[in-house]
GROMACS .gro file of C-alpha atoms in nm:
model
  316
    1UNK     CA    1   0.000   0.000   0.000
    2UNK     CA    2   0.107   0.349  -0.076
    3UNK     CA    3   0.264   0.493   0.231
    4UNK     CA    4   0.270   0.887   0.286
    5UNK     CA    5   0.351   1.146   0.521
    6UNK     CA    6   0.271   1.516   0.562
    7UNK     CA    7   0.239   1.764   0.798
    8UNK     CA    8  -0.121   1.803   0.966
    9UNK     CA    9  -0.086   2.197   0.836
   10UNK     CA   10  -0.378   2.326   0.603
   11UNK     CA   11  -0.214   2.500   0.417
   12UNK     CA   12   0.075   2.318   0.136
   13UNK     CA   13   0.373   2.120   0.241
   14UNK     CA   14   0.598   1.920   0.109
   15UNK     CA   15   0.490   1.501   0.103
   16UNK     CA   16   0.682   1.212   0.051
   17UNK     CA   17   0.531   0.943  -0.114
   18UNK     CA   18   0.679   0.561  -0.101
   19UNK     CA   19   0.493   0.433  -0.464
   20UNK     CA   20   0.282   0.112  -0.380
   21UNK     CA   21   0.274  -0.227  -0.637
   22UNK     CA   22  -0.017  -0.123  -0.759
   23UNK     CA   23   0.090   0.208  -0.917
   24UNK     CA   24   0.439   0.055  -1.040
   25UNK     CA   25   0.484   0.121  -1.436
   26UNK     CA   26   0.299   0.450  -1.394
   27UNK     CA   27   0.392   0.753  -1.601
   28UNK     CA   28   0.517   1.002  -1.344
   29UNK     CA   29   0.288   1.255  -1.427
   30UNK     CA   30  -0.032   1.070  -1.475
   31UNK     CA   31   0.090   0.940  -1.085
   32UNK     CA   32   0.130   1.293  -0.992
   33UNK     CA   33  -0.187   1.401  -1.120
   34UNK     CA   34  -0.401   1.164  -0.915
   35UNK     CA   35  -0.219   1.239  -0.603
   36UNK     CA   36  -0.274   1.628  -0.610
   37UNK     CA   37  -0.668   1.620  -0.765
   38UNK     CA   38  -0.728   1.963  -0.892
   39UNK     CA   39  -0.363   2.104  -0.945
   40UNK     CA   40  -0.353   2.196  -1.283
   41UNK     CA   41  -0.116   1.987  -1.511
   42UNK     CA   42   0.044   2.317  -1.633
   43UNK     CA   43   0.161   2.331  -1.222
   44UNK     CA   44   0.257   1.973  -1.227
   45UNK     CA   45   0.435   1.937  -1.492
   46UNK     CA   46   0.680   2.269  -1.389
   47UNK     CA   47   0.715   2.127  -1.067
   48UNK     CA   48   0.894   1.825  -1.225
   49UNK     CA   49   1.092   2.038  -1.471
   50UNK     CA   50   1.216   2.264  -1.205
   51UNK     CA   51   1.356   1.956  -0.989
   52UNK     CA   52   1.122   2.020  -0.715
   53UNK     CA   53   0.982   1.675  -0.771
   54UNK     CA   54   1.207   1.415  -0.686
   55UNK     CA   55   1.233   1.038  -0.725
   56UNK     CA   56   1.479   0.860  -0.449
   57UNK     CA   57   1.637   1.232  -0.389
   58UNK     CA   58   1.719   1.294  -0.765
   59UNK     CA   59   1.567   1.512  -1.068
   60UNK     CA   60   1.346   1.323  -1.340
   61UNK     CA   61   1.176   1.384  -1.619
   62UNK     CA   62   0.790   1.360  -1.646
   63UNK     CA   63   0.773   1.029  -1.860
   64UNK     CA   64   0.931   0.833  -1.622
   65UNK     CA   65   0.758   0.555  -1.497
   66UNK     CA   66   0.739   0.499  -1.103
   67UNK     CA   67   0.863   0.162  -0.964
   68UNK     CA   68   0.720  -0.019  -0.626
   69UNK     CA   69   0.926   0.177  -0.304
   70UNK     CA   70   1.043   0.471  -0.526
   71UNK     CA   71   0.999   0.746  -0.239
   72UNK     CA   72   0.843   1.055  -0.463
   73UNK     CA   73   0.888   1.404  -0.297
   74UNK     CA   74   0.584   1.614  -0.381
   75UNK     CA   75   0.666   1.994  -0.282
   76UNK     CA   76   0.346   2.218  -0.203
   77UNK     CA   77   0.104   2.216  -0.475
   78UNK     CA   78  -0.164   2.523  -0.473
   79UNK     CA   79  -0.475   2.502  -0.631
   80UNK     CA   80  -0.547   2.846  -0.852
   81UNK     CA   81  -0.830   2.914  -0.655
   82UNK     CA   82  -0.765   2.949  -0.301
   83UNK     CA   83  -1.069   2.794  -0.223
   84UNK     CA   84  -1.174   2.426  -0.160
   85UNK     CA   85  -1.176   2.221  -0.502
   86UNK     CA   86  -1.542   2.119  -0.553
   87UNK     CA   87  -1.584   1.744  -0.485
   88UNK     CA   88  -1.638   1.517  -0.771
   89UNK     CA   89  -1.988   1.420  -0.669
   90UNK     CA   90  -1.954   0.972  -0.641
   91UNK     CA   91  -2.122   0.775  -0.901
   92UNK     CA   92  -2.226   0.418  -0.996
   93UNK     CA   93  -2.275   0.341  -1.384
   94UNK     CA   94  -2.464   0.029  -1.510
   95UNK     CA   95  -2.215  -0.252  -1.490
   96UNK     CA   96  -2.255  -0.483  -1.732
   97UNK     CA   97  -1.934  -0.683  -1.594
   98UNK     CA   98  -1.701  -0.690  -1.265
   99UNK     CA   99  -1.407  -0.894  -1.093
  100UNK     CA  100  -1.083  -0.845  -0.930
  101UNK     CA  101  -0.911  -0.757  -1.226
  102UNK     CA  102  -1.163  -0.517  -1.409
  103UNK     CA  103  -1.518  -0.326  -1.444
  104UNK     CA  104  -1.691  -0.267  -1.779
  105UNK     CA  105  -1.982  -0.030  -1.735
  106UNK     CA  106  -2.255   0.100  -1.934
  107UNK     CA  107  -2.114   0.501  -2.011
  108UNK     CA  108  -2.429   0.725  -2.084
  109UNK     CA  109  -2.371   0.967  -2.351
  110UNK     CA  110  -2.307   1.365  -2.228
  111UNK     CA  111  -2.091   1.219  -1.996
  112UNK     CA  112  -1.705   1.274  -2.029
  113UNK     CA  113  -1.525   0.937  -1.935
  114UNK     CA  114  -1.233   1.189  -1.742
  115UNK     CA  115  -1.181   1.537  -1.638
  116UNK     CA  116  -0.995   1.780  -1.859
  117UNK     CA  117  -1.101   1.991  -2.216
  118UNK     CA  118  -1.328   2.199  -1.985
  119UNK     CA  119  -1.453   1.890  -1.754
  120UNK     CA  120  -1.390   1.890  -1.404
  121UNK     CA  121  -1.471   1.510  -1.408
  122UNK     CA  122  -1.569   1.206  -1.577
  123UNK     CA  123  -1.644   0.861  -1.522
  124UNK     CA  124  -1.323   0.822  -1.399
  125UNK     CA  125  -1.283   1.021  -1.143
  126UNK     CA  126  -1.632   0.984  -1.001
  127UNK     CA  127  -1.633   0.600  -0.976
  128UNK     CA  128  -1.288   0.662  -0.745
  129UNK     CA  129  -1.553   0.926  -0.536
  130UNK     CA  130  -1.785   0.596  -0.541
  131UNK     CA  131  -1.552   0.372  -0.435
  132UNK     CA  132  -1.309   0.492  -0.206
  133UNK     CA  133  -1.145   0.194  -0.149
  134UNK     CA  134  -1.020   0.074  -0.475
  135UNK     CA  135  -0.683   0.108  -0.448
  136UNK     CA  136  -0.632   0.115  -0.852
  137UNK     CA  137  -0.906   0.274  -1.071
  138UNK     CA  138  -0.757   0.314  -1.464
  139UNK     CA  139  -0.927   0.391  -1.766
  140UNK     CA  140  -0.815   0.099  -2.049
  141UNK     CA  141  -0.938   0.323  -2.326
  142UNK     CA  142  -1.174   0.621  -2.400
  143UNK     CA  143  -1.513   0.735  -2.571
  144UNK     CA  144  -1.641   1.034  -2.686
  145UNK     CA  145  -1.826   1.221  -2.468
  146UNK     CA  146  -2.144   1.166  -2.690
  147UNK     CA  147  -2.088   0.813  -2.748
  148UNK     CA  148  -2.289   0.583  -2.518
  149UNK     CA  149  -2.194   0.204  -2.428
  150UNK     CA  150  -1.877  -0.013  -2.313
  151UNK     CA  151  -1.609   0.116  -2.143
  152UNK     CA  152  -1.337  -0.080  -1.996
  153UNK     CA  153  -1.168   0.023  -1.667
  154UNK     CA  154  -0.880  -0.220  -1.500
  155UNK     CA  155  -0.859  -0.289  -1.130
  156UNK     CA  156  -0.507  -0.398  -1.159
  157UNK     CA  157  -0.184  -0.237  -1.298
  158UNK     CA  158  -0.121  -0.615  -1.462
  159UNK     CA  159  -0.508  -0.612  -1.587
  160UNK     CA  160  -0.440  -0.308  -1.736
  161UNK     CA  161  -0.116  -0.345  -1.930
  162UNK     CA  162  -0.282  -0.696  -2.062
  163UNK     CA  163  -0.531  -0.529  -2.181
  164UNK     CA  164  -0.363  -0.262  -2.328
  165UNK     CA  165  -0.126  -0.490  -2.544
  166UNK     CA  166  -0.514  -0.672  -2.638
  167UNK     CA  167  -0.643  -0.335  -2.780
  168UNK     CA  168  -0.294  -0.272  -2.945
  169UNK     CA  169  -0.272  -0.570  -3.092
  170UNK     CA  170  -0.609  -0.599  -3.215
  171UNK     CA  171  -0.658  -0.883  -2.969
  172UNK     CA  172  -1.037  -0.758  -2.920
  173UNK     CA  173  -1.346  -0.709  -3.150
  174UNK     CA  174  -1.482  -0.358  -3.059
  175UNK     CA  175  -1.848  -0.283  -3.281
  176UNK     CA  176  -2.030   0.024  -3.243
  177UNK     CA  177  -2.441   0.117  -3.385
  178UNK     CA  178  -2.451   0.446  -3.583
  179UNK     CA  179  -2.727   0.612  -3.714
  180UNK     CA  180  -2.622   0.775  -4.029
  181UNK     CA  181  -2.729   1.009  -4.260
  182UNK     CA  182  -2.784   0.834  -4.618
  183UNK     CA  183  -2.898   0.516  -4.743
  184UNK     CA  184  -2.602   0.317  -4.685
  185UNK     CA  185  -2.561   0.076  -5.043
  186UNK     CA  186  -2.319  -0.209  -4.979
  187UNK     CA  187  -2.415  -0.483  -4.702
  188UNK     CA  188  -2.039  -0.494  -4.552
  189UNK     CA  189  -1.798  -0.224  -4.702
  190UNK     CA  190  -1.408  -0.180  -4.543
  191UNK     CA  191  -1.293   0.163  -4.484
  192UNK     CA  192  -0.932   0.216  -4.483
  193UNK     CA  193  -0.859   0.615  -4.507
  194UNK     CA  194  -0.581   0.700  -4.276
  195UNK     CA  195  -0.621   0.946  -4.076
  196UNK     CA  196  -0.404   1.277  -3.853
  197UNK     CA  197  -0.481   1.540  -3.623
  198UNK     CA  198  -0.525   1.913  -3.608
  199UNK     CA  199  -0.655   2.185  -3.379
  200UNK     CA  200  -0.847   2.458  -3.545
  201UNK     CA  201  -0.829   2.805  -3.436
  202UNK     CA  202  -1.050   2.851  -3.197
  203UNK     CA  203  -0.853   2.506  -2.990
  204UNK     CA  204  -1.062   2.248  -3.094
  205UNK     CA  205  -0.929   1.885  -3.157
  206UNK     CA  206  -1.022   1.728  -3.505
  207UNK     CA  207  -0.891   1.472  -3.705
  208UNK     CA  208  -0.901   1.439  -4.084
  209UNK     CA  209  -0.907   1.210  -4.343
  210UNK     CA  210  -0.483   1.235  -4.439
  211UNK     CA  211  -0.224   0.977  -4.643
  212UNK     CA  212   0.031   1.075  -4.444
  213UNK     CA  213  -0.180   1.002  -4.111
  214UNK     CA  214  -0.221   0.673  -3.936
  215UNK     CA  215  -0.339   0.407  -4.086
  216UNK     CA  216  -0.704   0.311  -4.016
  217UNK     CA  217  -0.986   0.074  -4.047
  218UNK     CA  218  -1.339  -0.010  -3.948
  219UNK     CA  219  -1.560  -0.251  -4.113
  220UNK     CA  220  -1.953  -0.125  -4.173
  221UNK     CA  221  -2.234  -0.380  -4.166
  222UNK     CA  222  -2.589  -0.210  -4.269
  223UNK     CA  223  -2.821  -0.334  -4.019
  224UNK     CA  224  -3.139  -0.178  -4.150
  225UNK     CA  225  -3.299   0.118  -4.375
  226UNK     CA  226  -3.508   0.395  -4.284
  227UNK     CA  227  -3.496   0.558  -4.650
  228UNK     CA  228  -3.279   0.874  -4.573
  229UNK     CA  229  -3.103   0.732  -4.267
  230UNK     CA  230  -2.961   0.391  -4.200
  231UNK     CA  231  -2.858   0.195  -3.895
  232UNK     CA  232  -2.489   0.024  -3.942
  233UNK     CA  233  -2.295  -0.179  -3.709
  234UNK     CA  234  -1.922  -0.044  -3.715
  235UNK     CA  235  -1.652  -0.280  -3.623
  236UNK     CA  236  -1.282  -0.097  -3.577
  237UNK     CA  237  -0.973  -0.287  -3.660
  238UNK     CA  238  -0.801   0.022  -3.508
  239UNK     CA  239  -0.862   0.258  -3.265
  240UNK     CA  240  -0.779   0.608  -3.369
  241UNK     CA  241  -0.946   0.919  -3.230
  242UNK     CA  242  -1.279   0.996  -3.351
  243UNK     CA  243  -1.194   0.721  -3.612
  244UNK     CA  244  -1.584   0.568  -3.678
  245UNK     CA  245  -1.721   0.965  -3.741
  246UNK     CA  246  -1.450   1.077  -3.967
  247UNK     CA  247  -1.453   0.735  -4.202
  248UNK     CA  248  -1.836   0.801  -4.214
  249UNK     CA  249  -1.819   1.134  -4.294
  250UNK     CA  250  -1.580   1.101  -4.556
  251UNK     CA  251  -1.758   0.846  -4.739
  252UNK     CA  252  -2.046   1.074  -4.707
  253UNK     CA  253  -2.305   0.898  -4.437
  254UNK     CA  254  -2.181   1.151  -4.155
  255UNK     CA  255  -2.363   1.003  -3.811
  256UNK     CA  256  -2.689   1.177  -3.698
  257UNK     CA  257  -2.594   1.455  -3.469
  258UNK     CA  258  -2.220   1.437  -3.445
  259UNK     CA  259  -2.176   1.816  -3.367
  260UNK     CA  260  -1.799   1.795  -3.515
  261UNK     CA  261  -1.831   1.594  -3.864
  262UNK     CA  262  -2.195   1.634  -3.972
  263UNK     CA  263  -2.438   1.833  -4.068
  264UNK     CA  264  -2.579   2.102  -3.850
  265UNK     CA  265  -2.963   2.089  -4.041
  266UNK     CA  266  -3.005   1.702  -3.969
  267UNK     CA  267  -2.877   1.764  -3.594
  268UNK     CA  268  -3.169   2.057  -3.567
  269UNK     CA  269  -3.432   1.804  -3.726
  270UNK     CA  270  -3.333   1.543  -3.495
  271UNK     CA  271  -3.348   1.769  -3.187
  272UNK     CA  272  -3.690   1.858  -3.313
  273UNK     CA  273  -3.826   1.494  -3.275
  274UNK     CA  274  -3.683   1.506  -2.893
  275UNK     CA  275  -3.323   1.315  -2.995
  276UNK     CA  276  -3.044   1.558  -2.889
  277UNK     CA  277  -2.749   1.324  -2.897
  278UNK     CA  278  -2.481   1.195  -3.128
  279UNK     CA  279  -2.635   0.836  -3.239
  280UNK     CA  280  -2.325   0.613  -3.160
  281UNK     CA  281  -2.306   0.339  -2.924
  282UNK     CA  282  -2.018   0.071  -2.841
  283UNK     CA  283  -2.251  -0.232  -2.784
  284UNK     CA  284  -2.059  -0.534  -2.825
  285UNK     CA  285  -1.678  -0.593  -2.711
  286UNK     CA  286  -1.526  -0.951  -2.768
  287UNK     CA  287  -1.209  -1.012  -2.578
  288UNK     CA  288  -1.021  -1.281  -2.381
  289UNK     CA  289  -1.058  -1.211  -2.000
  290UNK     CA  290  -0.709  -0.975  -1.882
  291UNK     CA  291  -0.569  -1.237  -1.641
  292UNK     CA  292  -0.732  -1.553  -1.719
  293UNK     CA  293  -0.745  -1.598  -2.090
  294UNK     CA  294  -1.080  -1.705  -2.071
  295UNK     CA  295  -1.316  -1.559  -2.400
  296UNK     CA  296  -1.546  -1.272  -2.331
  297UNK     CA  297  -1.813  -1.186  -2.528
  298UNK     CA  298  -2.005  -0.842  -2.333
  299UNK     CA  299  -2.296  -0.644  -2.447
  300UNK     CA  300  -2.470  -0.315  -2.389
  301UNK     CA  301  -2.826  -0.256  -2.577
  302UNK     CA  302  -2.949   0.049  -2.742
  303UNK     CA  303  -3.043   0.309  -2.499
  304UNK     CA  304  -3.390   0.415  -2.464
  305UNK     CA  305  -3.385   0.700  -2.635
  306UNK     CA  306  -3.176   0.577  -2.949
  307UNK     CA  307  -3.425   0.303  -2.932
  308UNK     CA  308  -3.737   0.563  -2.954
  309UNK     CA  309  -3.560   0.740  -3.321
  310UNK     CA  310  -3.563   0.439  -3.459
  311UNK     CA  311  -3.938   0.344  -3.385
  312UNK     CA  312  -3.962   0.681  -3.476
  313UNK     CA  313  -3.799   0.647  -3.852
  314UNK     CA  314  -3.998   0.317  -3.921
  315UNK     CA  315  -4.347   0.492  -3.886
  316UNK     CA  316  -4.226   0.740  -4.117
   0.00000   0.00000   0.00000
């Protein structure tokens, strides 16, 4: 267990902080960052710079990863407001599995799945405020905010680097729905359009559709027809950022309310018949289990109100 001690003083002083086996093989930073909630990362990551963070007495740089016993001296970290941070109110999601090794919940879209961009918190950070104590809590990979469905998160530092060499590999089968705009032609079509990054002015994260990106590819099954629109199941064979909205939208059948890649009219329509989300969902995830090898097959159903649209559609 992580050992620490620290004056009883309100206001900052300095900590040391022996690193415990189940935060071993943690980027410095990311360890830093969970230790001192609400400390920006701007703060954080001068501390480290400017050698007051220390691993075992010495300077380090912020990509190095902590080992078990490491002693860590954290110097007085101030929030920018002198205030109290607000608490990241607890919260359960829908688990859809749970062991010792990992939790795969049900995330609701308009959620964040962690704090940053603008978010004080995120699915992370309130199932920690849940469950107090879980001594390891890591996100294995992310979702849009908008995007509803199955997110992983590991219980165990060895749970998580399994799983991370899975996804990596493409050791898993990840399929998403999509509503999209069009009447999608070919029963199973592969995309392959690689795919890069780029902020726009105002600070905004996109990705485009770019040969000299990363490669990319998801597979699209048409699932039904509702004349204009059409339900597809999206398998990725990657995982790049925003990868299943940008292949869509470049070949044309942008997803029904994605704010980012499609079309503000259809969004406005959609919001008229009471459906104010981005229609994408991870609903199936196919995996062998972290630790045990054994075969996984896990499975979240349309929510409710995706489900209402598309009763919706077939009446028209």
């Amino acid at each position: 267990m992580r050992k620490e001690t620290s004056s009883p003083m309100a206001t900052p002083s300095v900590r040391m902080v022996e690193v415990g086996a189940e935060h071993a093989g943690q980027r410095l930073d990311n360890y830093l960052m969970r230790l001192c909630k609400g400390v920006p990362k701007t703060h954080i990551y001068k501390a480290i710079r400017g050698g007051e963070v220390r691993v075992n007495k010495g300077r380090i740089s912020v990509d190095y990863r902590v080992a078990e016993g490491d002693m860590v001296r954290i110097p007085p970290l101030r929030l920018p407001d002198p205030g109290k941070p607000k608490p990241v109110p607890a919260a359960e999601f829908p688990v859809v599995f749970e062991d010792d090794a990992m939790l795969v919940v049900d995330k609701p879209a308009g959620v964040a799945v962690h704090g940053g961009s603008g978010v004080s918190f995120g699915v992370i950070e309130q199932l920690r405020a849940a469950r107090p104590e879980a001594k390891f809590l890591e996100l294995v990979h992310r979702l849009d905010r908008e995007t509803s469905g199955l997110l992983m998160v590991a219980k165990k530092r060895s749970a998580l680097l399994a799983l991370h060499a899975m996804l990596r590999e493409g050791r898993s089968d990840k399929h998403y729905y999509a509503l999209v705009e069009g009447d999608w032609v070919n029963d199973r079509q592969h995309i392959k359009l690689s795919l890069s990054k780029w902020t726009t002015q105002s600070g905004e994260r996109r990705v485009k559709v770019d040969p000299d990106g990363q490669t990319a590819h998801t597979i699209i099954t048409l699932k039904q027809r509702f004349g204009r629109y059409s339900l597809v199941d999206a398998e990725l064979r990657t995982g790049r950022t925003h990868q299943i909205r940008v292949h869509l939208a470049a070949s044309g059948f942008p997803i029904v309310g994605d704010d980012k890649y499609g079309h503000d009219e259809v969004r406005a329509e959609f919001a008229r018949m009471g459906f104010g989300r981005m229609f994408l969902h991870a609903h199936q995830l196919t995996l062998n289990h972290p630790l045990t090898g054994e075969p996984m097959t896990l499975t979240a159903e349309l929510p409710p109100a995706c489900r209402k649209i598309l009763k919706q559609l077939e009446s028209v």
